[in-house]
Backbone as a printed PyTorch tensor [residue, N CA C, xyz], in Angstrom:
tensor([[[  0.6150,  -0.8130,   0.4560],
         [  0.2510,  -0.3390,   0.0790],
         [  1.2450,   0.9190,   0.2270]],

        [[  1.5380,   1.5990,   0.7040],
         [  3.0810,   2.8200,   0.5610],
         [  3.1710,   2.9140,  -1.0710]],

        [[  3.7910,   1.9650,  -1.0850],
         [  4.8420,   1.3810,  -1.9410],
         [  3.5380,   2.0270,  -3.5490]],

        [[  3.0210,   2.2030,  -3.1970],
         [  1.1070,   2.0970,  -4.4700],
         [  0.9950,   3.7240,  -3.8520]],

        [[  1.8250,   4.4730,  -3.3400],
         [  0.8850,   5.7230,  -2.6060],
         [  2.0090,   6.2050,  -2.9070]],

        [[  2.8380,   5.8630,  -3.0180],
         [  4.8150,   6.6290,  -3.2540],
         [  4.4680,   6.5390,  -5.0040]],

        [[  3.7630,   6.1390,  -5.6920],
         [  4.0720,   5.8550,  -6.6550],
         [  3.3360,   6.0570,  -7.2460]],

        [[  1.8820,   7.0370,  -6.8900],
         [  0.9430,   7.7150,  -7.3000],
         [  1.3200,   8.9450,  -6.9840]],

        [[  2.0070,   9.9440,  -5.8700],
         [  2.1890,  10.8760,  -5.8510],
         [  3.9490,  10.9710,  -6.2490]],

        [[  4.2800,  10.4920,  -7.7410],
         [  5.1790,  10.4880,  -8.7860],
         [  4.4070,   9.7530, -10.0000]],

        [[  3.2570,   9.9960,  -9.9640],
         [  2.6000,   9.9040, -11.2960],
         [  1.9290,   8.7500, -11.4580]],

        [[  1.1090,   7.9460, -12.8580],
         [  1.1310,   6.5980, -13.1710],
         [ -0.1750,   6.9960, -13.0420]],

        [[ -1.0670,   7.9340, -12.6840],
         [ -2.8370,   7.3900, -12.5000],
         [ -3.1440,   7.2430, -14.3050]],

        [[ -4.2530,   6.3580, -14.1020],
         [ -4.6310,   6.2520, -15.1820],
         [ -5.6620,   7.2750, -14.7810]],

        [[ -6.5720,   7.7150, -16.4650],
         [ -7.3620,   8.6790, -16.6830],
         [ -9.0100,   8.1370, -15.5090]],

        [[ -9.1870,   6.7340, -15.8770],
         [-10.7400,   6.1730, -14.9660],
         [-10.1980,   6.3910, -13.4520]],

        [[ -8.6950,   6.4640, -12.7400],
         [ -8.4560,   7.0030, -11.6320],
         [ -8.9970,   8.0710, -11.1920]],

        [[ -8.8360,   8.6110, -11.9940],
         [ -8.2570,  10.6750, -12.2030],
         [-10.1460,  10.5240, -12.2470]],

        [[-10.8380,  10.6820, -13.2080],
         [-12.3660,  10.3350, -13.3820],
         [-13.0270,  10.1640, -11.7360]],

        [[-12.4250,   8.3320, -11.0190],
         [-13.0900,   8.3730,  -9.5570],
         [-12.6010,   9.2370,  -8.7170]],

        [[-11.1570,  10.2340,  -8.8320],
         [-11.1530,  10.2250,  -7.5320],
         [-11.9640,  11.7550,  -8.0030]],

        [[-11.1370,  12.6730,  -8.9020],
         [-12.6030,  13.7510,  -8.7170],
         [-13.6540,  13.9480,  -9.8470]],

        [[-14.2900,  12.8460, -10.0380],
         [-15.5900,  12.6400, -10.4330],
         [-16.4880,  13.5290,  -9.2390]],

        [[-16.9850,  12.7160,  -8.1510],
         [-18.0870,  13.6700,  -7.3730],
         [-17.9090,  15.2020,  -7.2210]],

        [[-16.9240,  15.5780,  -6.7650],
         [-16.9160,  16.8110,  -6.8920],
         [-16.9480,  18.0930,  -8.0820]],

        [[-16.4310,  17.0080,  -9.6790],
         [-16.6750,  17.7220, -10.6540],
         [-18.3220,  17.5710, -10.2380]],

        [[-19.2250,  16.7470, -10.0860],
         [-20.3220,  16.7430, -10.8370],
         [-20.9880,  17.9540,  -9.6770]],

        [[-20.9330,  17.5370,  -8.2440],
         [-21.2960,  18.6210,  -7.9320],
         [-21.6380,  20.1950,  -7.9710]],

        [[-20.4620,  20.7530,  -9.1240],
         [-19.9610,  22.0060,  -9.5180],
         [-20.6510,  21.4640, -10.7260]],

        [[-20.5970,  21.0150, -11.5840],
         [-21.6570,  21.1600, -12.9010],
         [-23.0930,  20.1990, -12.7770]],

        [[-23.2190,  19.6870, -12.3810],
         [-24.7480,  19.3020, -12.7240],
         [-25.5240,  20.5910, -12.3200]],

        [[-25.3620,  21.1360, -11.2060],
         [-26.4330,  22.3700, -11.2660],
         [-26.5260,  23.1880, -12.5220]],

        [[-25.0740,  23.5310, -13.7940],
         [-25.4060,  24.1340, -14.4150],
         [-25.7280,  23.5210, -15.6050]],

        [[-25.2770,  22.3440, -15.6620],
         [-26.2760,  21.9380, -16.9050],
         [-27.9540,  21.2940, -16.5920]],

        [[-28.7010,  21.1960, -15.2710],
         [-29.4950,  21.0890, -15.3090],
         [-30.6610,  23.0410, -15.9460]],

        [[-30.0470,  24.0150, -14.8600],
         [-30.2310,  24.5330, -15.4160],
         [-30.1800,  25.0330, -17.0830]],

        [[-29.2160,  24.6710, -17.0780],
         [-29.1740,  24.3500, -18.9280],
         [-30.2020,  24.1330, -19.6290]],

        [[-30.8030,  23.5330, -19.0530],
         [-31.6010,  22.6330, -19.8960],
         [-30.9150,  20.7220, -20.4890]],

        [[-29.8240,  20.3580, -20.1070],
         [-28.9500,  19.9380, -20.2050],
         [-28.3810,  18.1130, -19.5130]],

        [[-28.6880,  17.1340, -20.3290],
         [-27.9930,  16.4210, -18.8870],
         [-27.2110,  16.1360, -18.7810]],

        [[-26.8030,  15.2930, -17.2300],
         [-24.9330,  15.6000, -17.4110],
         [-24.6780,  13.6760, -17.2730]],

        [[-24.0010,  13.3370, -17.4590],
         [-23.3680,  14.0480, -18.7120],
         [-24.0670,  13.7670, -19.8140]],

        [[-23.4830,  14.3810, -20.5770],
         [-24.3920,  15.0310, -21.8850],
         [-23.8420,  13.8650, -22.9980]],

        [[-24.4050,  13.8790, -24.2550],
         [-23.8490,  12.8500, -25.0900],
         [-22.8050,  14.0150, -25.4440]],

        [[-22.6250,  15.2930, -26.4090],
         [-21.5460,  16.2550, -26.9500],
         [-21.2890,  16.6650, -25.8440]],

        [[-19.7840,  17.3760, -26.5360],
         [-19.2890,  18.6380, -25.2110],
         [-18.9650,  19.4760, -26.3050]],

        [[-18.6370,  20.6040, -25.7700],
         [-17.8910,  21.7180, -27.0510],
         [-17.2720,  22.8430, -26.2570]],

        [[-15.9540,  22.8030, -26.4520],
         [-15.1040,  23.9580, -25.6600],
         [-14.9290,  25.1060, -26.7300]],

        [[-15.6060,  26.3170, -25.9550],
         [-15.3860,  27.4260, -27.0930],
         [-14.4250,  28.5900, -26.3330]],

        [[-13.2690,  28.8410, -27.1410],
         [-12.3700,  29.3750, -26.1760],
         [-11.7220,  30.9520, -26.9300]],

        [[-11.8210,  32.1630, -26.6900],
         [-11.7470,  33.6720, -27.2680],
         [-11.2180,  34.1590, -26.9380]],

        [[ -9.5920,  34.7720, -27.6950],
         [ -8.3780,  34.9550, -26.5340],
         [ -8.8360,  36.5330, -26.1900]],

        [[ -9.9180,  37.0190, -26.5370],
         [ -9.6730,  38.7440, -26.4790],
         [-10.4310,  39.0000, -25.2900]],

        [[-11.5430,  37.7980, -24.7830],
         [-12.0880,  37.4990, -23.1620],
         [-11.5540,  36.8540, -22.2380]],

        [[-10.3940,  36.3360, -22.6950],
         [-10.0750,  35.4760, -22.0040],
         [-10.9480,  34.2720, -21.3170]],

        [[-12.1050,  33.9070, -22.1690],
         [-13.1280,  32.8290, -21.9100],
         [-12.9010,  31.9940, -22.5360]],

        [[-13.2800,  30.4620, -22.1330],
         [-13.4580,  29.1840, -21.8180],
         [-15.1780,  29.0530, -22.3280]],

        [[-16.6020,  28.5430, -23.2820],
         [-17.1850,  28.0820, -22.6990],
         [-17.9850,  27.0640, -23.1680]],

        [[-18.6560,  26.5060, -22.2560],
         [-19.0720,  24.8500, -22.0800],
         [-19.8610,  24.8390, -22.7190]],

        [[-20.5140,  23.8240, -23.6080],
         [-21.3860,  23.7370, -24.2080],
         [-21.9870,  22.5210, -24.7110]],

        [[-23.2090,  22.2190, -24.4080],
         [-23.5930,  20.4430, -24.7560],
         [-24.6530,  20.1930, -25.0430]],

        [[-25.0360,  19.2000, -25.5170],
         [-26.1260,  18.9420, -26.1610],
         [-26.1520,  16.7400, -26.0570]],

        [[-27.8780,  16.8500, -25.9720],
         [-28.1580,  15.7700, -26.0090],
         [-28.6290,  15.1820, -27.3730]],

        [[-29.0060,  13.9540, -28.0760],
         [-30.1920,  13.8350, -29.4200],
         [-31.1570,  14.2760, -29.5020]],

        [[-31.0980,  15.0370, -30.2750],
         [-32.2900,  16.0980, -30.4330],
         [-32.7510,  16.9540, -29.9940]],

        [[-31.3960,  17.3340, -29.4690],
         [-31.5300,  18.6470, -28.8640],
         [-30.3460,  19.6710, -29.3940]],

        [[-31.0020,  21.1060, -28.9580],
         [-29.7390,  21.9370, -29.9070],
         [-28.6890,  22.0700, -28.9500]],

        [[-27.7530,  22.6070, -29.1460],
         [-27.0430,  23.3910, -28.2860],
         [-27.0440,  23.9720, -26.9360]],

        [[-26.4970,  23.9290, -25.9280],
         [-27.0710,  24.7350, -24.9160],
         [-25.2050,  24.8010, -24.1480]],

        [[-25.6240,  26.3820, -24.1990],
         [-24.6920,  27.5510, -23.7190],
         [-24.9720,  26.2710, -21.5320]],

        [[-23.7250,  25.9110, -21.3620],
         [-24.0840,  25.6340, -20.3530],
         [-22.8760,  26.5280, -18.8020]],

        [[-21.6720,  27.2390, -18.4680],
         [-20.5170,  27.8460, -18.1380],
         [-19.7510,  28.6260, -18.8580]],

        [[-19.2440,  28.8380, -18.1930],
         [-17.9200,  30.2600, -18.7310],
         [-17.0540,  29.8520, -17.6020]],

        [[-15.4200,  30.1270, -18.2880],
         [-14.5780,  29.8200, -17.1060],
         [-13.5080,  30.4700, -18.0510]],

        [[-12.5780,  31.2290, -16.8340],
         [-12.1980,  32.6830, -17.7600],
         [ -9.9250,  31.7530, -17.2150]],

        [[ -9.7940,  32.3450, -18.6150],
         [ -8.9270,  31.6890, -18.4190],
         [ -7.8070,  32.7200, -17.8140]],

        [[ -6.7400,  31.8130, -16.7000],
         [ -5.8550,  32.4730, -15.8500],
         [ -4.4100,  32.8220, -16.9390]],

        [[ -4.5740,  32.1260, -17.5320],
         [ -2.6700,  32.8210, -18.4780],
         [ -2.8470,  32.1560, -19.6780]],

        [[ -2.2650,  32.7150, -20.8140],
         [ -2.3550,  32.3460, -22.4970],
         [ -1.0000,  32.8610, -22.4470]],

        [[ -0.3210,  32.7500, -23.2460],
         [  0.9720,  33.6300, -23.9900],
         [  0.4560,  34.0990, -25.2410]],

        [[  0.9340,  34.8750, -25.8810],
         [  1.0330,  35.3180, -27.0270],
         [ -0.3150,  36.2140, -27.2850]],

        [[ -0.7950,  35.9760, -29.0980],
         [ -2.4920,  37.5830, -28.7350],
         [ -2.5190,  36.5400, -29.9980]],

        [[ -3.6460,  37.5750, -30.6610],
         [ -5.0560,  37.3870, -31.4690],
         [ -3.6390,  36.8880, -32.8900]],

        [[ -3.9890,  35.9880, -33.9590],
         [ -3.5710,  35.3550, -34.6930],
         [ -3.4410,  33.0860, -34.7240]],

        [[ -3.3240,  32.9350, -35.8660],
         [ -2.9070,  31.6260, -35.0510],
         [ -1.5930,  31.1560, -34.7390]],

        [[ -0.8100,  29.5910, -34.4960],
         [  0.2090,  29.4460, -33.9210],
         [  0.6340,  28.7840, -35.6230]],

        [[  1.9250,  29.6200, -36.1590],
         [  2.6900,  29.6880, -36.9410],
         [  3.9470,  28.6360, -36.8520]],

        [[  4.3340,  28.5700, -35.7130],
         [  6.0260,  27.2650, -35.8080],
         [  5.8600,  27.9320, -33.9440]],

        [[  6.8070,  25.8930, -33.9990],
         [  7.7290,  26.1400, -32.4790],
         [  7.9440,  27.6710, -31.9090]],

        [[  7.8890,  27.2830, -30.9510],
         [  8.5040,  28.5780, -30.1420],
         [  7.7900,  30.4990, -30.4250]],

        [[  6.8660,  30.3100, -31.3000],
         [  6.0940,  31.5670, -31.0610],
         [  4.7360,  31.7300, -29.9620]],

        [[  4.9910,  31.0780, -29.0050],
         [  4.3670,  31.2700, -27.4560],
         [  2.1960,  31.7510, -27.7090]],

        [[  2.1390,  31.5250, -29.3110],
         [  0.6330,  31.7230, -29.8740],
         [ -0.3050,  30.1720, -29.5700]],

        [[ -1.2190,  30.1920, -28.8150],
         [ -2.0440,  30.0310, -28.9260],
         [ -2.7770,  29.7990, -30.3190]],

        [[ -2.7180,  28.0170, -30.3910],
         [ -3.2100,  28.2420, -32.0580],
         [ -4.9390,  28.7860, -32.0700]],

        [[ -5.1770,  28.7250, -33.6400],
         [ -7.0080,  29.0400, -33.4760],
         [ -7.2070,  28.5590, -34.3780]],

        [[ -8.5030,  28.3200, -34.5930],
         [ -9.2370,  27.4740, -35.4380],
         [-10.0770,  25.9320, -34.7230]],

        [[-10.3490,  24.9380, -35.3260],
         [-11.2990,  23.4070, -35.5840],
         [-10.9390,  22.6960, -34.9580]],

        [[-10.8440,  21.7150, -33.5560],
         [ -9.4180,  21.1910, -32.6490],
         [-10.6710,  19.8030, -32.0520]],

        [[ -9.7850,  18.6560, -32.4850],
         [-10.3770,  18.1780, -31.7630],
         [ -9.5960,  17.7290, -30.4380]],

        [[-10.0020,  17.1810, -29.3990],
         [ -9.6430,  16.3660, -28.2530],
         [ -8.8320,  15.1220, -28.4490]],

        [[ -6.8260,  15.0380, -28.7890],
         [ -6.3780,  13.8570, -29.0130],
         [ -6.1530,  13.0520, -28.0120]],

        [[ -6.0140,  13.9200, -26.4660],
         [ -5.5230,  13.0990, -25.4770],
         [ -5.7570,  13.2440, -24.1490]],

        [[ -6.0500,  12.6740, -23.1910],
         [ -6.2700,  13.3710, -21.9660],
         [ -4.7190,  12.6120, -20.7060]],

        [[ -4.4060,  14.1620, -20.5640],
         [ -3.2710,  13.5770, -19.5550],
         [ -3.5780,  13.8500, -18.0300]],

        [[ -3.7270,  12.5610, -17.4370],
         [ -4.3120,  12.6020, -16.1500],
         [ -3.0670,  13.0360, -14.5540]],

        [[ -1.8190,  12.6310, -16.0220],
         [ -0.2590,  12.7930, -14.3370],
         [  0.7590,  14.1690, -14.9710]],

        [[ -0.4220,  15.1910, -15.8090],
         [  0.4370,  16.3630, -16.0790],
         [  0.7400,  17.2210, -15.1540]],

        [[  1.6790,  17.8440, -15.4440],
         [  2.6440,  18.8220, -13.8010],
         [  1.9230,  19.7920, -13.8800]],

        [[  0.6160,  20.4660, -14.5930],
         [  0.0780,  21.2420, -14.3960],
         [ -1.2500,  20.7400, -14.0610]],

        [[ -1.3190,  19.2810, -13.5490],
         [ -2.5290,  18.7810, -12.9950],
         [ -2.8410,  18.2250, -13.4590]],

        [[ -3.9520,  18.5870, -14.5710],
         [ -5.0030,  17.6730, -15.2510],
         [ -4.4950,  18.7020, -16.4640]],

        [[ -5.1270,  17.9120, -17.9920],
         [ -4.5880,  18.5430, -18.7920],
         [ -5.2290,  17.5320, -20.3020]],

        [[ -6.0140,  18.7990, -20.9830],
         [ -6.4580,  17.9410, -22.5080],
         [ -5.6040,  18.8400, -23.1900]],

        [[ -5.0300,  17.6610, -23.9950],
         [ -4.4050,  17.4240, -25.5730],
         [ -5.0890,  18.0530, -26.0600]],

        [[ -5.2740,  18.9720, -27.3630],
         [ -5.3340,  19.0330, -28.5160],
         [ -4.6450,  18.5790, -29.7460]],

        [[ -5.6540,  18.2200, -31.0970],
         [ -4.8100,  17.3930, -32.2200],
         [ -4.4140,  18.7890, -32.7420]],

        [[ -3.7020,  20.3920, -32.2780],
         [ -2.4870,  20.5960, -33.4580],
         [ -1.2230,  19.6660, -33.4240]],

        [[ -1.1810,  20.4030, -34.9650],
         [ -1.5080,  21.3390, -35.7170],
         [ -2.2720,  19.8070, -36.7230]],

        [[ -3.8730,  20.5910, -36.4500],
         [ -4.6430,  19.6810, -37.6550],
         [ -4.4720,  19.6090, -38.5020]],

        [[ -5.4560,  19.0170, -39.6590],
         [ -5.1870,  19.1180, -40.7000],
         [ -5.4480,  20.4660, -41.3640]],

        [[ -6.1360,  21.1740, -40.7400],
         [ -6.0380,  22.3130, -41.9440],
         [ -4.1950,  23.2120, -41.5580]],

        [[ -3.8440,  23.4420, -40.5120],
         [ -2.6820,  23.3820, -40.0300],
         [ -1.7170,  23.4660, -41.1440]],

        [[ -1.8130,  21.9420, -41.3300],
         [ -0.4260,  21.2440, -41.4380],
         [ -1.0980,  21.7230, -43.6590]],

        [[ -1.2080,  21.6780, -43.7950],
         [ -1.7520,  22.2540, -45.0920],
         [ -1.6160,  23.8340, -45.6880]],

        [[ -1.7870,  24.5230, -44.8240],
         [ -1.3720,  25.8150, -44.6000],
         [  0.6890,  26.3680, -44.5840]],

        [[  0.6970,  25.2060, -43.9910],
         [  2.1370,  25.7080, -43.3160],
         [  2.8690,  24.3240, -44.7580]],

        [[  2.6080,  24.0640, -45.4080],
         [  3.1610,  23.0000, -46.5670],
         [  3.0360,  24.5480, -47.4950]],

        [[  1.6910,  24.9320, -47.5470],
         [  1.7260,  26.0690, -49.0620],
         [  2.1200,  27.5540, -48.5990]],

        [[  2.8910,  28.0390, -47.5870],
         [  3.6140,  28.6940, -46.9520],
         [  5.3270,  27.5190, -46.7980]],

        [[  5.8000,  26.9000, -46.8870],
         [  7.1610,  27.0290, -46.9480],
         [  7.1870,  26.7640, -45.2070]],

        [[  6.1380,  26.4430, -44.4660],
         [  6.8010,  26.3880, -43.0210],
         [  7.2190,  25.2670, -42.3480]],

        [[  8.2160,  24.8510, -41.7730],
         [  8.0590,  23.4440, -41.3200],
         [  8.4200,  24.2450, -39.5470]],

        [[  8.1890,  22.8390, -38.5350],
         [  8.4400,  22.7540, -37.4190],
         [  7.0780,  23.5210, -37.0430]],

        [[  6.2990,  22.9480, -36.7200],
         [  4.8010,  23.9150, -36.5720],
         [  4.1730,  23.7490, -35.0600]],

        [[  6.1000,  23.1250, -34.0340],
         [  5.4840,  23.1070, -32.8270],
         [  3.8630,  22.0640, -32.5230]],

        [[  3.9600,  21.7180, -31.3080],
         [  2.5790,  20.7320, -30.4340],
         [  2.5970,  21.1490, -29.4250]],

        [[  1.9790,  19.9070, -28.8440],
         [  1.5670,  19.9550, -27.6520],
         [  0.8630,  20.8560, -26.9650]],

        [[  0.3030,  21.3450, -27.3640],
         [ -1.2210,  22.1350, -26.9830],
         [ -2.1650,  21.7500, -26.3920]],

        [[ -2.1450,  22.2410, -24.5690],
         [ -2.9840,  21.5040, -23.6920],
         [ -4.2210,  22.6040, -23.4220]],

        [[ -4.6250,  22.1070, -23.0640],
         [ -5.7800,  22.9540, -21.4590],
         [ -5.9440,  22.3000, -20.5800]],

        [[ -5.0160,  23.3060, -19.6910],
         [ -4.2630,  22.3170, -18.4170],
         [ -4.9310,  23.5740, -16.9790]],

        [[ -4.2500,  22.7960, -15.9740],
         [ -4.4800,  23.9190, -14.2730],
         [ -3.2160,  24.4540, -14.3280]],

        [[ -3.1860,  24.9990, -12.9990],
         [ -2.4290,  25.5170, -12.6790],
         [ -2.7520,  26.9260, -13.5140]],

        [[ -1.7470,  28.4820, -12.9620],
         [ -1.8290,  29.8650, -13.6860],
         [ -1.0080,  29.9310, -14.5070]],

        [[  0.1650,  29.2870, -14.9090],
         [  0.6930,  29.8610, -15.9530],
         [  0.8560,  28.4880, -17.2430]],

        [[  1.4120,  29.3090, -18.2080],
         [  1.2530,  29.0720, -19.4980],
         [  2.0340,  29.4700, -20.6700]],

        [[  2.3820,  28.9690, -21.4510],
         [  2.9980,  29.2790, -23.2950],
         [  2.1780,  28.6440, -23.8460]],

        [[  1.7170,  29.3410, -24.3800],
         [  1.7080,  28.5550, -25.6220],
         [  0.0860,  27.4910, -25.5890]],

        [[ -0.7600,  27.6760, -24.1170],
         [ -1.4020,  27.0150, -24.1790],
         [ -1.8900,  27.9310, -23.2600]],

        [[ -3.6380,  26.9950, -22.5120],
         [ -4.5870,  27.7520, -21.6320],
         [ -4.4070,  26.8750, -20.2280]],

        [[ -3.5350,  27.9580, -19.7580],
         [ -4.0320,  27.2980, -18.2640],
         [ -5.4070,  28.2160, -17.4330]],

        [[ -6.0160,  27.3240, -17.1060],
         [ -7.3670,  27.6240, -16.1540],
         [ -7.6330,  27.5190, -14.7130]],

        [[ -6.6730,  26.7850, -14.0230],
         [ -6.8990,  27.0920, -12.9130],
         [ -7.2280,  25.7400, -12.6560]],

        [[ -6.9800,  24.8500, -11.2680],
         [ -6.9090,  23.4770, -10.7350],
         [ -8.5500,  23.0640, -11.0480]],

        [[ -9.4160,  23.6320, -10.4790],
         [-10.9530,  22.7720, -10.3570],
         [-11.5070,  23.5020, -11.5530]],

        [[-11.1870,  24.0450, -12.0730],
         [-11.9260,  24.4970, -13.5670],
         [-11.2310,  23.1150, -14.8240]],

        [[ -9.4990,  22.8070, -14.5130],
         [ -9.2060,  21.9000, -15.0330],
         [ -9.8380,  20.5810, -14.6940]],

        [[ -9.5940,  20.0830, -13.4370],
         [-10.5300,  18.9850, -13.6880],
         [-12.3260,  18.5260, -14.3790]],

        [[-12.7840,  19.8440, -13.9670],
         [-14.0290,  19.6840, -14.7030],
         [-14.3890,  19.6430, -16.3170]],

        [[-13.4900,  19.6870, -17.0310],
         [-12.9330,  20.1620, -18.2710],
         [-12.1410,  18.3460, -18.7990]],

        [[-11.5950,  18.1390, -17.4710],
         [-10.7450,  16.8840, -17.6090],
         [-11.7170,  15.6450, -17.8580]],

        [[-12.6700,  16.0390, -16.2440],
         [-13.9600,  15.0550, -16.0360],
         [-15.2720,  14.9340, -17.3820]],

        [[-15.2850,  15.9970, -17.5790],
         [-16.4470,  16.1880, -18.4660],
         [-15.8930,  15.7010, -19.8480]],

        [[-15.4200,  15.7460, -20.4920],
         [-14.2250,  15.1180, -21.4730],
         [-13.9490,  13.9450, -21.7240]],

        [[-13.8430,  12.9190, -20.0600],
         [-13.6320,  11.4810, -20.1450],
         [-15.0150,  11.0290, -19.9000]],

        [[-16.1330,  11.2170, -19.3620],
         [-17.1270,  11.2770, -19.3210],
         [-18.0030,  11.2510, -20.5830]],

        [[-17.7540,  12.0310, -21.5390],
         [-18.8290,  12.2660, -22.4700],
         [-18.2070,  11.5160, -24.2910]],

        [[-16.5640,  11.2170, -24.1330],
         [-15.6090,  10.7720, -25.2260],
         [-14.9450,  11.0580, -25.1940]],

        [[-13.6710,  11.7130, -26.4240],
         [-12.9180,  12.4660, -26.8920],
         [-12.9350,  12.7130, -28.1600]],

        [[-14.2380,  11.0390, -28.9840],
         [-14.7790,  11.5080, -30.1200],
         [-15.2870,  12.5310, -30.2270]],

        [[-16.7220,  13.0570, -29.3090],
         [-17.8020,  13.1300, -29.3610],
         [-17.8910,  14.9660, -28.6150]],

        [[-16.0460,  15.6090, -29.0770],
         [-15.6540,  16.5010, -27.9570],
         [-15.5860,  17.0050, -29.0240]],

        [[-15.4450,  18.8030, -29.2260],
         [-14.9650,  19.7820, -29.9210],
         [-14.1160,  21.1010, -29.4910]],

        [[-13.1400,  21.5350, -29.6350],
         [-12.8480,  22.6550, -29.3890],
         [-12.3140,  23.7550, -30.5610]],

        [[-12.7420,  24.7870, -30.2390],
         [-12.8240,  25.7830, -31.3160],
         [-12.2840,  27.0770, -29.7430]],

        [[-10.9530,  27.9320, -30.9000],
         [ -9.9630,  28.5740, -30.4650],
         [-10.3250,  29.6260, -31.2560]],

        [[-10.7160,  30.8670, -31.0770],
         [-10.9130,  31.9560, -32.2820],
         [-10.0250,  33.1220, -31.5190]],

        [[ -9.8010,  34.4140, -32.1680],
         [ -9.1540,  35.6270, -31.3390],
         [-10.2640,  36.4160, -30.3340]],

        [[-11.4320,  35.8950, -31.0570],
         [-12.4590,  36.5190, -30.5300],
         [-13.7480,  36.4750, -30.9130]],

        [[-14.8850,  36.3280, -30.2710],
         [-16.3180,  35.6240, -30.4810],
         [-16.4390,  36.4230, -32.3080]],

        [[-17.0430,  35.5580, -33.1280],
         [-17.0540,  36.1340, -34.1300],
         [-18.9510,  36.1680, -34.3210]],

        [[-19.1350,  35.4270, -33.2400],
         [-20.6200,  35.8520, -33.0280],
         [-21.3880,  36.9570, -33.1880]],

        [[-20.1970,  37.8940, -32.2590],
         [-21.1710,  38.7900, -32.3210],
         [-19.8150,  40.3050, -33.0560]],

        [[-18.4290,  39.3680, -33.3160],
         [-17.8870,  40.3520, -33.5740],
         [-18.0670,  40.9940, -35.3890]],

        [[-17.8980,  41.7830, -35.7720],
         [-17.4740,  41.8400, -37.1030],
         [-16.5460,  41.4490, -37.5140]],

        [[-15.7720,  41.8430, -38.7150],
         [-14.4320,  41.7190, -39.5840],
         [-13.2680,  42.3250, -38.0660]],

        [[-13.0250,  41.1240, -38.3060],
         [-11.9350,  40.9510, -37.8980],
         [-10.7590,  40.6250, -37.9920]],

        [[ -9.4210,  40.9330, -38.1940],
         [ -7.9880,  40.8850, -38.8810],
         [ -7.0170,  41.2250, -38.3050]],

        [[ -5.9480,  40.3220, -37.3190],
         [ -4.2260,  40.9970, -36.7270],
         [ -4.2100,  41.3450, -37.9290]],

        [[ -2.7900,  41.9780, -37.1390],
         [ -2.3220,  43.1090, -38.7660],
         [ -1.0170,  41.6640, -38.5760]],

        [[ -0.1940,  41.4950, -39.5430],
         [  0.7170,  40.9170, -40.1980],
         [  0.2070,  38.8780, -39.5380]],

        [[ -0.4530,  39.0830, -40.3750],
         [ -0.7090,  37.4750, -40.5520],
         [ -1.1730,  37.0560, -41.6870]],

        [[ -0.8820,  35.6610, -42.2580],
         [ -1.4370,  35.2620, -43.8850],
         [ -2.7090,  34.9640, -44.3990]],

        [[ -2.7040,  35.0260, -45.7870],
         [ -4.1530,  35.6660, -46.0020],
         [ -5.0680,  34.7270, -45.5910]],

        [[ -4.6780,  33.2540, -45.6620],
         [ -5.2210,  32.0750, -45.4960],
         [ -6.1930,  33.0700, -44.1440]],

        [[ -5.8580,  32.8020, -42.9720],
         [ -6.4130,  33.3040, -41.6910],
         [ -8.0460,  34.2630, -42.5460]],

        [[ -8.5170,  35.0920, -43.0710],
         [ -9.7050,  34.8290, -44.0650],
         [-10.4600,  34.0740, -43.4490]],

        [[ -9.8420,  32.8310, -44.3200],
         [-10.8140,  31.9080, -44.6780],
         [-10.5680,  31.0640, -42.7410]],

        [[ -9.7250,  30.9310, -42.3640],
         [ -9.6090,  30.1620, -40.9190],
         [-11.1410,  31.0620, -40.1540]],

        [[-10.5190,  32.6220, -40.3080],
         [-11.7990,  32.8290, -39.7070],
         [-13.1420,  32.2040, -40.0030]],

        [[-13.1530,  32.5840, -41.3340],
         [-15.1390,  32.2320, -42.1100],
         [-15.9810,  31.4380, -41.7280]],

        [[-14.6810,  30.3220, -40.9150],
         [-14.6710,  28.4810, -41.2820],
         [-15.6120,  28.6760, -39.6090]],

        [[-14.1050,  29.9780, -38.6540],
         [-14.8510,  29.9090, -37.5280],
         [-16.3060,  30.0940, -37.1970]],

        [[-16.3470,  31.0480, -38.0320],
         [-17.6670,  31.9110, -37.7840],
         [-19.0150,  31.3180, -37.8030]],

        [[-18.3900,  30.3060, -39.1660],
         [-19.4860,  29.2690, -39.5060],
         [-19.7380,  28.5080, -38.5740]],

        [[-18.6570,  28.1010, -37.7460],
         [-19.2170,  26.6150, -36.6590],
         [-19.4830,  27.7970, -35.7200]],

        [[-19.2040,  28.7020, -35.3150],
         [-20.1910,  29.5680, -34.4440],
         [-21.5080,  29.5070, -33.9210]],

        [[-21.9470,  29.5680, -34.8200],
         [-23.3560,  29.5970, -35.6270],
         [-24.4400,  29.0930, -34.6800]],

        [[-23.6620,  27.6020, -34.9060],
         [-24.5880,  26.7410, -33.7690],
         [-24.6190,  26.9990, -32.7700]],

        [[-23.8130,  27.2750, -32.0970],
         [-23.9620,  27.7750, -30.7660],
         [-24.5990,  29.1700, -29.8240]],

        [[-25.1970,  28.2450, -29.2060],
         [-25.7800,  30.0490, -28.3710],
         [-24.6790,  30.1990, -27.6360]],

        [[-24.9110,  32.4450, -27.6050],
         [-24.3650,  32.9980, -27.2830],
         [-24.6800,  33.2430, -25.2530]],

        [[-23.7610,  33.9260, -24.8170],
         [-24.1080,  34.7500, -23.5510],
         [-25.1050,  35.4190, -23.6760]],

        [[-25.5940,  36.2700, -23.1700],
         [-26.9620,  37.2480, -23.4780],
         [-26.4490,  38.1800, -21.9580]]])
């Protein structure tokens, strides 16, 4: 038993063990918000919508035959860079685009983390067209309050997002990251970005249409 506890202190948790460890308190925090939004907990699908300018991550959810519901919004405690997509390793930019959850890390040095599939197909295609290589990677949504190229949410929020992702299943999750909320913003284009950013932002704007906006 002592060896087991020492091993856990140095990592080695499974996703299932972390869900068992944090699941009850995450449910206590999240279930009332889901019920107030008219969504069951856990939902069949969920999405995280991240906006750089407001430094927020919105959680939306839906079940079969229902529209997307806005459940909760979390503040981003730390994120490096500014508006505009990530172009290369070391640019300290948070990516922008539509991403999947690639994996969950139950032993993150930032408490818990959700790993995105950056660079995705669009990122790689644009890099090839630009002649760029070394795009970077390991982009996470994680706990703690420090970050370089990732979204640091604090430990409680990281538990919520990690457990929710585990319960829903990463194949039924999506993550949208944009410089601003295109549901309310007009034309938005940062300075000194590649021409293809216009098509990226058009696709983000279209994706966001299906999600309810905070009133």
